[in-house]
PDB file of C-alpha atoms in Angstrom:
ATOM      1  CA  MET A1477    -166.272 -57.292-122.711  1.00 82.00           C
ATOM      2  CA  SER A1478    -164.084 -59.555-120.439  1.00 95.00           C
ATOM      3  CA  GLN A1479    -160.711 -59.552-119.459  1.00 99.00           C
ATOM      4  CA  VAL A1480    -158.051 -61.317-120.584  1.00 99.00           C
ATOM      5  CA  VAL A1481    -154.995 -63.339-118.768  1.00 99.00           C
ATOM      6  CA  LEU A1482    -152.689 -65.178-120.719  1.00 99.00           C
ATOM      7  CA  ILE A1483    -151.074 -68.125-118.234  1.00 99.00           C
ATOM      8  CA  THR A1484    -147.777 -69.769-119.499  1.00 99.00           C
ATOM      9  CA  GLY A1485    -147.215 -73.199-118.617  1.00 98.00           C
ATOM     10  CA  ALA A1486    -150.835 -73.340-117.439  1.00 98.00           C
ATOM     11  CA  ALA A1487    -151.884 -77.002-118.193  1.00 98.00           C
ATOM     12  CA  ARG A1488    -151.343 -78.726-114.664  1.00 95.00           C
ATOM     13  CA  ARG A1489    -150.249 -78.035-111.500  1.00 95.00           C
ATOM     14  CA  ILE A1490    -149.641 -74.353-110.351  1.00 97.00           C
ATOM     15  CA  GLY A1491    -150.769 -73.282-113.768  1.00 98.00           C
ATOM     16  CA  ALA A1492    -153.777 -74.505-113.895  1.00 98.00           C
ATOM     17  CA  GLU A1493    -155.253 -73.696-110.717  1.00 98.00           C
ATOM     18  CA  ILE A1494    -153.854 -70.244-111.305  1.00 99.00           C
ATOM     19  CA  ALA A1495    -156.314 -70.286-114.619  1.00 99.00           C
ATOM     20  CA  HIS A1496    -158.782 -72.119-112.849  1.00 99.00           C
ATOM     21  CA  THR A1497    -159.154 -68.668-110.373  1.00 99.00           C
ATOM     22  CA  PHE A1498    -159.181 -66.334-112.766  1.00 99.00           C
ATOM     23  CA  HIS A1499    -161.651 -67.890-114.624  1.00 99.00           C
ATOM     24  CA  HIS A1500    -163.699 -68.050-111.486  1.00 99.00           C
ATOM     25  CA  ALA A1501    -163.038 -64.252-111.313  1.00 99.00           C
ATOM     26  CA  GLY A1502    -164.228 -63.249-114.597  1.00 99.00           C
ATOM     27  CA  PHE A1503    -161.487 -63.306-117.049  1.00 99.00           C
ATOM     28  CA  ASP A1504    -160.823 -65.338-120.386  1.00 99.00           C
ATOM     29  CA  VAL A1505    -158.271 -67.036-119.832  1.00 99.00           C
ATOM     30  CA  ALA A1506    -155.362 -67.920-123.043  1.00 99.00           C
ATOM     31  CA  LEU A1507    -153.900 -71.259-121.717  1.00 99.00           C
ATOM     32  CA  HIS A1508    -149.973 -71.579-123.035  1.00 99.00           C
ATOM     33  CA  CYS A1509    -148.507 -74.723-122.895  1.00 98.00           C
ATOM     34  CA  ARG A1510    -145.716 -76.423-124.941  1.00 94.00           C
ATOM     35  CA  HIS A1511    -146.443 -80.453-124.799  1.00 92.00           C
ATOM     36  CA  SER A1512    -149.323 -80.651-122.720  1.00 95.00           C
ATOM     37  CA  VAL A1513    -151.977 -80.219-125.106  1.00 97.00           C
ATOM     38  CA  ASP A1514    -154.478 -82.718-124.202  1.00 98.00           C
ATOM     39  CA  GLU A1515    -153.764 -81.458-120.566  1.00 98.00           C
ATOM     40  CA  ALA A1516    -154.740 -78.055-122.009  1.00 98.00           C
ATOM     41  CA  SER A1517    -157.552 -79.082-124.173  1.00 99.00           C
ATOM     42  CA  VAL A1518    -158.961 -81.027-121.553  1.00 99.00           C
ATOM     43  CA  LEU A1519    -159.168 -77.873-118.924  1.00 99.00           C
ATOM     44  CA  ALA A1520    -160.078 -75.406-121.576  1.00 99.00           C
ATOM     45  CA  HIS A1521    -163.287 -77.768-122.246  1.00 99.00           C
ATOM     46  CA  GLU A1522    -164.027 -77.690-118.339  1.00 99.00           C
ATOM     47  CA  LEU A1523    -163.821 -73.816-118.383  1.00 99.00           C
ATOM     48  CA  ASN A1524    -165.880 -73.303-121.731  1.00 99.00           C
ATOM     49  CA  SER A1525    -168.246 -75.455-119.811  1.00 99.00           C
ATOM     50  CA  GLN A1526    -168.304 -72.998-117.409  1.00 98.00           C
ATOM     51  CA  ARG A1527    -168.765 -69.619-119.800  1.00 98.00           C
ATOM     52  CA  GLU A1528    -168.618 -70.419-123.382  1.00 98.00           C
ATOM     53  CA  GLY A1529    -165.837 -69.040-125.609  1.00 98.00           C
ATOM     54  CA  SER A1530    -163.971 -67.781-122.107  1.00 99.00           C
ATOM     55  CA  ALA A1531    -160.522 -70.171-122.820  1.00 99.00           C
ATOM     56  CA  HIS A1532    -158.613 -71.286-125.694  1.00 99.00           C
ATOM     57  CA  VAL A1533    -155.164 -73.221-125.997  1.00 99.00           C
ATOM     58  CA  PHE A1534    -152.124 -72.024-127.228  1.00 99.00           C
ATOM     59  CA  SER A1535    -149.450 -74.298-127.998  1.00 98.00           C
ATOM     60  CA  ALA A1536    -145.643 -72.746-128.433  1.00 98.00           C
ATOM     61  CA  ALA A1537    -142.199 -73.181-127.599  1.00 97.00           C
ATOM     62  CA  LEU A1538    -140.774 -70.263-125.481  1.00 97.00           C
ATOM     63  CA  ASP A1539    -137.355 -70.967-126.240  1.00 95.00           C
ATOM     64  CA  ASP A1540    -137.933 -69.952-130.088  1.00 97.00           C
ATOM     65  CA  ILE A1541    -138.073 -65.919-130.392  1.00 97.00           C
ATOM     66  CA  GLY A1542    -140.021 -66.439-133.707  1.00 98.00           C
ATOM     67  CA  ALA A1543    -142.598 -69.165-131.852  1.00 98.00           C
ATOM     68  CA  VAL A1544    -143.057 -66.318-128.768  1.00 98.00           C
ATOM     69  CA  ARG A1545    -143.826 -63.628-131.291  1.00 98.00           C
ATOM     70  CA  ASN A1546    -146.610 -65.726-133.274  1.00 99.00           C
ATOM     71  CA  LEU A1547    -147.931 -66.745-129.457  1.00 99.00           C
ATOM     72  CA  ALA A1548    -148.402 -62.667-128.639  1.00 99.00           C
ATOM     73  CA  THR A1549    -149.878 -62.519-132.380  1.00 99.00           C
ATOM     74  CA  LYS A1550    -152.569 -65.298-132.214  1.00 99.00           C
ATOM     75  CA  VAL A1551    -153.529 -64.127-128.595  1.00 99.00           C
ATOM     76  CA  MET A1552    -154.007 -60.740-129.383  1.00 99.00           C
ATOM     77  CA  ASN A1553    -156.309 -62.119-132.393  1.00 98.00           C
ATOM     78  CA  TRP A1554    -158.302 -64.418-130.294  1.00 99.00           C
ATOM     79  CA  GLN A1555    -159.942 -61.598-127.924  1.00 98.00           C
ATOM     80  CA  GLY A1556    -158.333 -58.688-129.159  1.00 98.00           C
ATOM     81  CA  ARG A1557    -156.877 -57.680-125.772  1.00 98.00           C
ATOM     82  CA  LEU A1558    -154.405 -58.482-122.841  1.00 99.00           C
ATOM     83  CA  ASP A1559    -155.086 -57.515-119.370  1.00 99.00           C
ATOM     84  CA  VAL A1560    -152.453 -59.474-117.012  1.00 99.00           C
ATOM     85  CA  LEU A1561    -149.395 -61.625-118.281  1.00 99.00           C
ATOM     86  CA  ILE A1562    -148.255 -64.597-115.919  1.00 99.00           C
ATOM     87  CA  ASN A1563    -145.135 -65.649-116.758  1.00 99.00           C
ATOM     88  CA  ASN A1564    -145.379 -68.742-114.947  1.00 98.00           C
ATOM     89  CA  ALA A1565    -143.612 -71.792-117.633  1.00 97.00           C
ATOM     90  CA  SER A1566    -140.629 -73.234-116.064  1.00 94.00           C
ATOM     91  CA  SER A1567    -137.796 -76.090-115.827  1.00 94.00           C
ATOM     92  CA  PHE A1568    -136.387 -77.279-112.740  1.00 92.00           C
ATOM     93  CA  PHE A1569    -133.574 -79.924-112.745  1.00 94.00           C
ATOM     94  CA  PRO A1570    -130.729 -80.449-110.631  1.00 94.00           C
ATOM     95  CA  THR A1571    -126.884 -79.020-112.463  1.00 97.00           C
ATOM     96  CA  PRO A1572    -124.336 -80.013-110.431  1.00 97.00           C
ATOM     97  CA  LEU A1573    -120.998 -77.910-111.624  1.00 97.00           C
ATOM     98  CA  GLU A1574    -119.007 -80.554-112.817  1.00 97.00           C
ATOM     99  CA  GLN A1575    -121.406 -82.198-114.522  1.00 97.00           C
ATOM    100  CA  ALA A1576    -123.648 -79.412-116.510  1.00 98.00           C
ATOM    101  CA  SER A1577    -123.726 -78.768-119.808  1.00 98.00           C
ATOM    102  CA  GLU A1578    -124.273 -75.910-121.850  1.00 98.00           C
ATOM    103  CA  GLN A1579    -127.620 -77.670-123.378  1.00 98.00           C
ATOM    104  CA  GLN A1580    -128.782 -77.791-119.937  1.00 98.00           C
ATOM    105  CA  TRP A1581    -127.822 -74.141-119.353  1.00 98.00           C
ATOM    106  CA  ASN A1582    -129.845 -73.351-122.673  1.00 98.00           C
ATOM    107  CA  GLN A1583    -132.797 -74.997-121.319  1.00 97.00           C
ATOM    108  CA  LEU A1584    -133.398 -73.266-117.711  1.00 98.00           C
ATOM    109  CA  ILE A1585    -132.216 -70.059-119.225  1.00 98.00           C
ATOM    110  CA  ASP A1586    -134.601 -69.827-122.327  1.00 97.00           C
ATOM    111  CA  SER A1587    -137.552 -71.429-120.329  1.00 95.00           C
ATOM    112  CA  ASN A1588    -137.445 -69.755-117.043  1.00 97.00           C
ATOM    113  CA  LEU A1589    -135.971 -66.251-118.264  1.00 98.00           C
ATOM    114  CA  LYS A1590    -135.382 -65.828-122.273  1.00 98.00           C
ATOM    115  CA  GLY A1591    -139.240 -66.717-123.237  1.00 98.00           C
ATOM    116  CA  ALA A1592    -140.938 -64.917-120.472  1.00 98.00           C
ATOM    117  CA  PHE A1593    -138.712 -61.657-121.514  1.00 99.00           C
ATOM    118  CA  PHE A1594    -139.462 -61.815-124.887  1.00 99.00           C
ATOM    119  CA  LEU A1595    -143.254 -62.523-124.364  1.00 99.00           C
ATOM    120  CA  CYS A1596    -143.261 -59.366-122.154  1.00 99.00           C
ATOM    121  CA  GLN A1597    -141.563 -57.567-125.233  1.00 99.00           C
ATOM    122  CA  ASN A1598    -144.105 -58.756-128.005  1.00 99.00           C
ATOM    123  CA  LEU A1599    -147.251 -58.008-125.498  1.00 99.00           C
ATOM    124  CA  ALA A1600    -146.388 -54.643-123.628  1.00 99.00           C
ATOM    125  CA  GLU A1601    -148.006 -52.304-126.076  1.00 99.00           C
ATOM    126  CA  PRO A1602    -151.723 -54.345-125.414  1.00 98.00           C
ATOM    127  CA  LEU A1603    -151.120 -54.372-121.945  1.00 99.00           C
ATOM    128  CA  ARG A1604    -150.221 -50.251-122.087  1.00 99.00           C
ATOM    129  CA  GLU A1605    -153.194 -50.148-123.479  1.00 98.00           C
ATOM    130  CA  HIS A1606    -155.281 -51.668-120.745  1.00 98.00           C
ATOM    131  CA  SER A1607    -153.051 -50.823-117.963  1.00 98.00           C
ATOM    132  CA  GLY A1608    -152.181 -54.263-117.548  1.00 99.00           C
ATOM    133  CA  SER A1609    -150.057 -56.172-115.305  1.00 99.00           C
ATOM    134  CA  ILE A1610    -147.516 -58.744-115.584  1.00 99.00           C
ATOM    135  CA  ILE A1611    -146.665 -61.156-112.882  1.00 99.00           C
ATOM    136  CA  ASN A1612    -143.289 -63.526-112.993  1.00 99.00           C
ATOM    137  CA  ILE A1613    -143.389 -66.802-111.241  1.00 98.00           C
ATOM    138  CA  ALA A1614    -139.693 -66.657-109.518  1.00 96.00           C
ATOM    139  CA  ASP A1615    -138.542 -68.738-106.675  1.00 94.00           C
ATOM    140  CA  ILE A1616    -137.068 -68.291-103.501  1.00 92.00           C
ATOM    141  CA  TYR A1617    -134.006 -70.008-104.677  1.00 91.00           C
ATOM    142  CA  ALA A1618    -133.866 -66.799-106.835  1.00 94.00           C
ATOM    143  CA  ARG A1619    -131.957 -64.875-103.690  1.00 91.00           C
ATOM    144  CA  SER A1620    -130.655 -68.216-101.805  1.00 88.00           C
ATOM    145  CA  PRO A1621    -129.192 -70.702-103.646  1.00 90.00           C
ATOM    146  CA  LEU A1622    -130.093 -74.104-103.717  1.00 89.00           C
ATOM    147  CA  ALA A1623    -126.824 -76.392-103.432  1.00 93.00           C
ATOM    148  CA  GLY A1624    -126.647 -78.550-106.681  1.00 95.00           C
ATOM    149  CA  TYR A1625    -129.096 -76.804-109.159  1.00 96.00           C
ATOM    150  CA  SER A1626    -126.996 -73.352-109.946  1.00 97.00           C
ATOM    151  CA  ILE A1627    -128.380 -72.907-113.648  1.00 98.00           C
ATOM    152  CA  TYR A1628    -132.278 -72.628-112.351  1.00 97.00           C
ATOM    153  CA  CYS A1629    -130.802 -70.637-109.342  1.00 97.00           C
ATOM    154  CA  ILE A1630    -129.144 -68.176-111.978  1.00 98.00           C
ATOM    155  CA  SER A1631    -132.106 -68.352-114.313  1.00 98.00           C
ATOM    156  CA  LYS A1632    -134.475 -67.657-111.275  1.00 98.00           C
ATOM    157  CA  ALA A1633    -132.539 -64.445-110.225  1.00 98.00           C
ATOM    158  CA  GLY A1634    -132.329 -62.977-113.719  1.00 98.00           C
ATOM    159  CA  ASN A1635    -136.250 -63.438-113.740  1.00 98.00           C
ATOM    160  CA  ALA A1636    -136.636 -61.289-110.510  1.00 98.00           C
ATOM    161  CA  MET A1637    -134.156 -59.047-111.380  1.00 98.00           C
ATOM    162  CA  MET A1638    -135.956 -58.801-115.400  1.00 99.00           C
ATOM    163  CA  THR A1639    -139.582 -57.941-113.059  1.00 99.00           C
ATOM    164  CA  LYS A1640    -137.791 -54.740-111.120  1.00 99.00           C
ATOM    165  CA  ALA A1641    -136.296 -53.907-114.497  1.00 99.00           C
ATOM    166  CA  LEU A1642    -139.431 -54.032-115.919  1.00 99.00           C
ATOM    167  CA  ALA A1643    -141.375 -52.532-113.482  1.00 99.00           C
ATOM    168  CA  GLU A1644    -139.520 -49.440-113.756  1.00 99.00           C
ATOM    169  CA  GLU A1645    -139.214 -49.475-117.825  1.00 99.00           C
ATOM    170  CA  LEU A1646    -143.205 -49.841-117.586  1.00 99.00           C
ATOM    171  CA  ALA A1647    -145.056 -48.223-115.157  1.00 99.00           C
ATOM    172  CA  PRO A1648    -146.336 -45.863-114.933  1.00 99.00           C
ATOM    173  CA  GLN A1649    -148.819 -48.022-117.615  1.00 98.00           C
ATOM    174  CA  VAL A1650    -147.715 -51.445-116.409  1.00 99.00           C
ATOM    175  CA  ARG A1651    -147.310 -53.091-113.168  1.00 99.00           C
ATOM    176  CA  VAL A1652    -144.814 -55.662-113.166  1.00 99.00           C
ATOM    177  CA  ASN A1653    -144.358 -58.213-109.610  1.00 99.00           C
ATOM    178  CA  GLY A1654    -143.290 -61.090-109.059  1.00 99.00           C
ATOM    179  CA  ILE A1655    -144.229 -64.539-107.138  1.00 98.00           C
ATOM    180  CA  ALA A1656    -141.490 -66.767-105.443  1.00 96.00           C
ATOM    181  CA  PRO A1657    -143.078 -69.767-104.301  1.00 95.00           C
ATOM    182  CA  GLY A1658    -141.304 -72.196-101.555  1.00 90.00           C
ATOM    183  CA  VAL A1659    -142.802 -75.717-101.251  1.00 86.00           C
ATOM    184  CA  ILE A1660    -145.970 -75.714-103.190  1.00 84.00           C
ATOM    185  CA  LEU A1661    -145.867 -79.159-104.739  1.00 80.00           C
ATOM    186  CA  TRP A1662    -143.605 -82.130-104.177  1.00 76.00           C
ATOM    187  CA  PRO A1663    -141.495 -82.463-108.001  1.00 70.00           C
ATOM    188  CA  HIS A1664    -143.133 -84.274-110.741  1.00 64.00           C
ATOM    189  CA  HIS A1665    -141.749 -87.847-109.653  1.00 56.00           C
ATOM    190  CA  ASP A1666    -141.841 -87.438-106.188  1.00 51.00           C
ATOM    191  CA  GLU A1667    -141.837 -91.374-105.690  1.00 52.00           C
ATOM    192  CA  GLN A1668    -138.104 -90.998-105.674  1.00 62.00           C
ATOM    193  CA  MET A1669    -138.756 -88.384-102.420  1.00 67.00           C
ATOM    194  CA  SER A1670    -138.639 -90.823 -98.880  1.00 78.00           C
ATOM    195  CA  GLU A1671    -141.406 -89.527 -96.324  1.00 81.00           C
ATOM    196  CA  ASP A1672    -138.157 -88.915 -94.391  1.00 80.00           C
ATOM    197  CA  VAL A1673    -137.198 -86.491 -97.125  1.00 78.00           C
ATOM    198  CA  LYS A1674    -140.090 -84.902 -97.068  1.00 79.00           C
ATOM    199  CA  GLN A1675    -140.148 -84.633 -93.750  1.00 85.00           C
ATOM    200  CA  GLN A1676    -136.914 -82.885 -93.615  1.00 82.00           C
ATOM    201  CA  VAL A1677    -137.847 -80.403 -96.018  1.00 76.00           C
ATOM    202  CA  ILE A1678    -140.816 -79.445 -93.786  1.00 83.00           C
ATOM    203  CA  GLN A1679    -138.497 -78.908 -90.776  1.00 82.00           C
ATOM    204  CA  HIS A1680    -137.146 -75.901 -92.903  1.00 83.00           C
ATOM    205  CA  VAL A1681    -140.740 -74.070 -93.235  1.00 85.00           C
ATOM    206  CA  PRO A1682    -141.711 -72.050 -90.504  1.00 83.00           C
ATOM    207  CA  LEU A1683    -145.488 -73.201 -90.857  1.00 89.00           C
ATOM    208  CA  GLN A1684    -144.445 -76.951 -90.908  1.00 86.00           C
ATOM    209  CA  ARG A1685    -146.325 -78.136 -93.942  1.00 89.00           C
ATOM    210  CA  ILE A1686    -145.947 -77.449 -97.563  1.00 87.00           C
ATOM    211  CA  GLY A1687    -148.291 -74.849 -99.632  1.00 91.00           C
ATOM    212  CA  HIS A1688    -151.228 -75.290-102.193  1.00 95.00           C
ATOM    213  CA  PRO A1689    -151.247 -74.028-105.948  1.00 97.00           C
ATOM    214  CA  ARG A1690    -154.274 -71.730-104.607  1.00 97.00           C
ATOM    215  CA  ASP A1691    -151.755 -70.227-102.389  1.00 97.00           C
ATOM    216  CA  ILE A1692    -149.854 -68.791-105.848  1.00 98.00           C
ATOM    217  CA  ALA A1693    -153.402 -68.442-107.501  1.00 99.00           C
ATOM    218  CA  GLY A1694    -154.730 -66.321-104.679  1.00 98.00           C
ATOM    219  CA  MET A1695    -151.578 -63.944-104.561  1.00 99.00           C
ATOM    220  CA  ALA A1696    -151.511 -63.534-108.356  1.00 99.00           C
ATOM    221  CA  LEU A1697    -154.929 -62.960-108.407  1.00 99.00           C
ATOM    222  CA  PHE A1698    -154.667 -60.043-105.592  1.00 99.00           C
ATOM    223  CA  LEU A1699    -151.600 -58.270-107.899  1.00 99.00           C
ATOM    224  CA  ALA A1700    -153.540 -58.333-110.832  1.00 99.00           C
ATOM    225  CA  THR A1701    -156.558 -56.931-109.307  1.00 98.00           C
ATOM    226  CA  ASP A1702    -156.576 -55.154-106.125  1.00 97.00           C
ATOM    227  CA  ALA A1703    -152.699 -54.117-105.756  1.00 98.00           C
ATOM    228  CA  SER A1704    -152.866 -50.970-107.601  1.00 98.00           C
ATOM    229  CA  TYR A1705    -150.081 -49.368-105.669  1.00 99.00           C
ATOM    230  CA  ILE A1706    -148.004 -52.593-106.035  1.00 99.00           C
ATOM    231  CA  THR A1707    -144.949 -52.712-108.271  1.00 99.00           C
ATOM    232  CA  GLY A1708    -141.106 -54.016-108.802  1.00 99.00           C
ATOM    233  CA  GLN A1709    -142.349 -56.656-105.713  1.00 98.00           C
ATOM    234  CA  ILE A1710    -141.148 -59.698-105.741  1.00 98.00           C
ATOM    235  CA  ILE A1711    -143.334 -61.589-103.300  1.00 97.00           C
ATOM    236  CA  ALA A1712    -142.292 -64.719-101.294  1.00 95.00           C
ATOM    237  CA  VAL A1713    -145.143 -67.193-100.654  1.00 95.00           C
ATOM    238  CA  ASP A1714    -143.168 -70.203 -98.776  1.00 90.00           C
ATOM    239  CA  GLY A1715    -144.863 -70.527 -95.401  1.00 91.00           C
ATOM    240  CA  GLY A1716    -141.780 -68.305 -94.220  1.00 86.00           C
ATOM    241  CA  SER A1717    -138.754 -70.538 -95.515  1.00 86.00           C
ATOM    242  CA  HIS A1718    -137.222 -67.064 -96.662  1.00 84.00           C
ATOM    243  CA  LEU A1719    -136.871 -66.445 -93.374  1.00 82.00           C
ATOM    244  CA  SER A1720    -134.022 -68.830 -92.811  1.00 77.00           C
ATOM    245  CA  HIS A1721    -132.720 -68.625 -96.277  1.00 62.00           C
TER     246      HIS A1721
END
């Protein structure tokens, strides 16, 4: 029987690349999304055309604990097992201190921390049964803040500490690690960023380029399959950006 991975925020961008990578490695892939059902369905159709019954879409709001619990139940009912949980779903937008609202606080904390924590809680037991792995997608700004994005940075710092705390609590049965991406893709609305601004960003990356989603996906696959003696680590995949933060 194939191993099973659940990827949150799997419809697009880094999440979709992780799905392709794990599917190519032989995993059955549970694709979580919230609003991007059409895109997730296209991805599932593509993967199922390569291997029938190997991908399924699950829609859920991760800020609702009941919905998180229901998601965990549905995923387990799908293939009857879970080997890897990848908490990739995330929100990112600026929150300057003077303008930040409670709604923004709740949205960022719920998306980047709360949902991931309670999904880990609800899936810990099936992961224990198969000596599974949890991978949390953090951020280099969990360690060094980005001006004007304080709530986002707080949420990702919490995500990083959650990774370490759960690594200790779930050992030895379950390994828990994190990945801290640097600049992998430009923001969704990159038309708002001039080429000059993009070049200024790249100048702060020692490798002098942005990354590719496959850089994150490859690290996730390594942590899930080949890193049997690694737990509690937050691995920067950022072209060296952390060296100057």
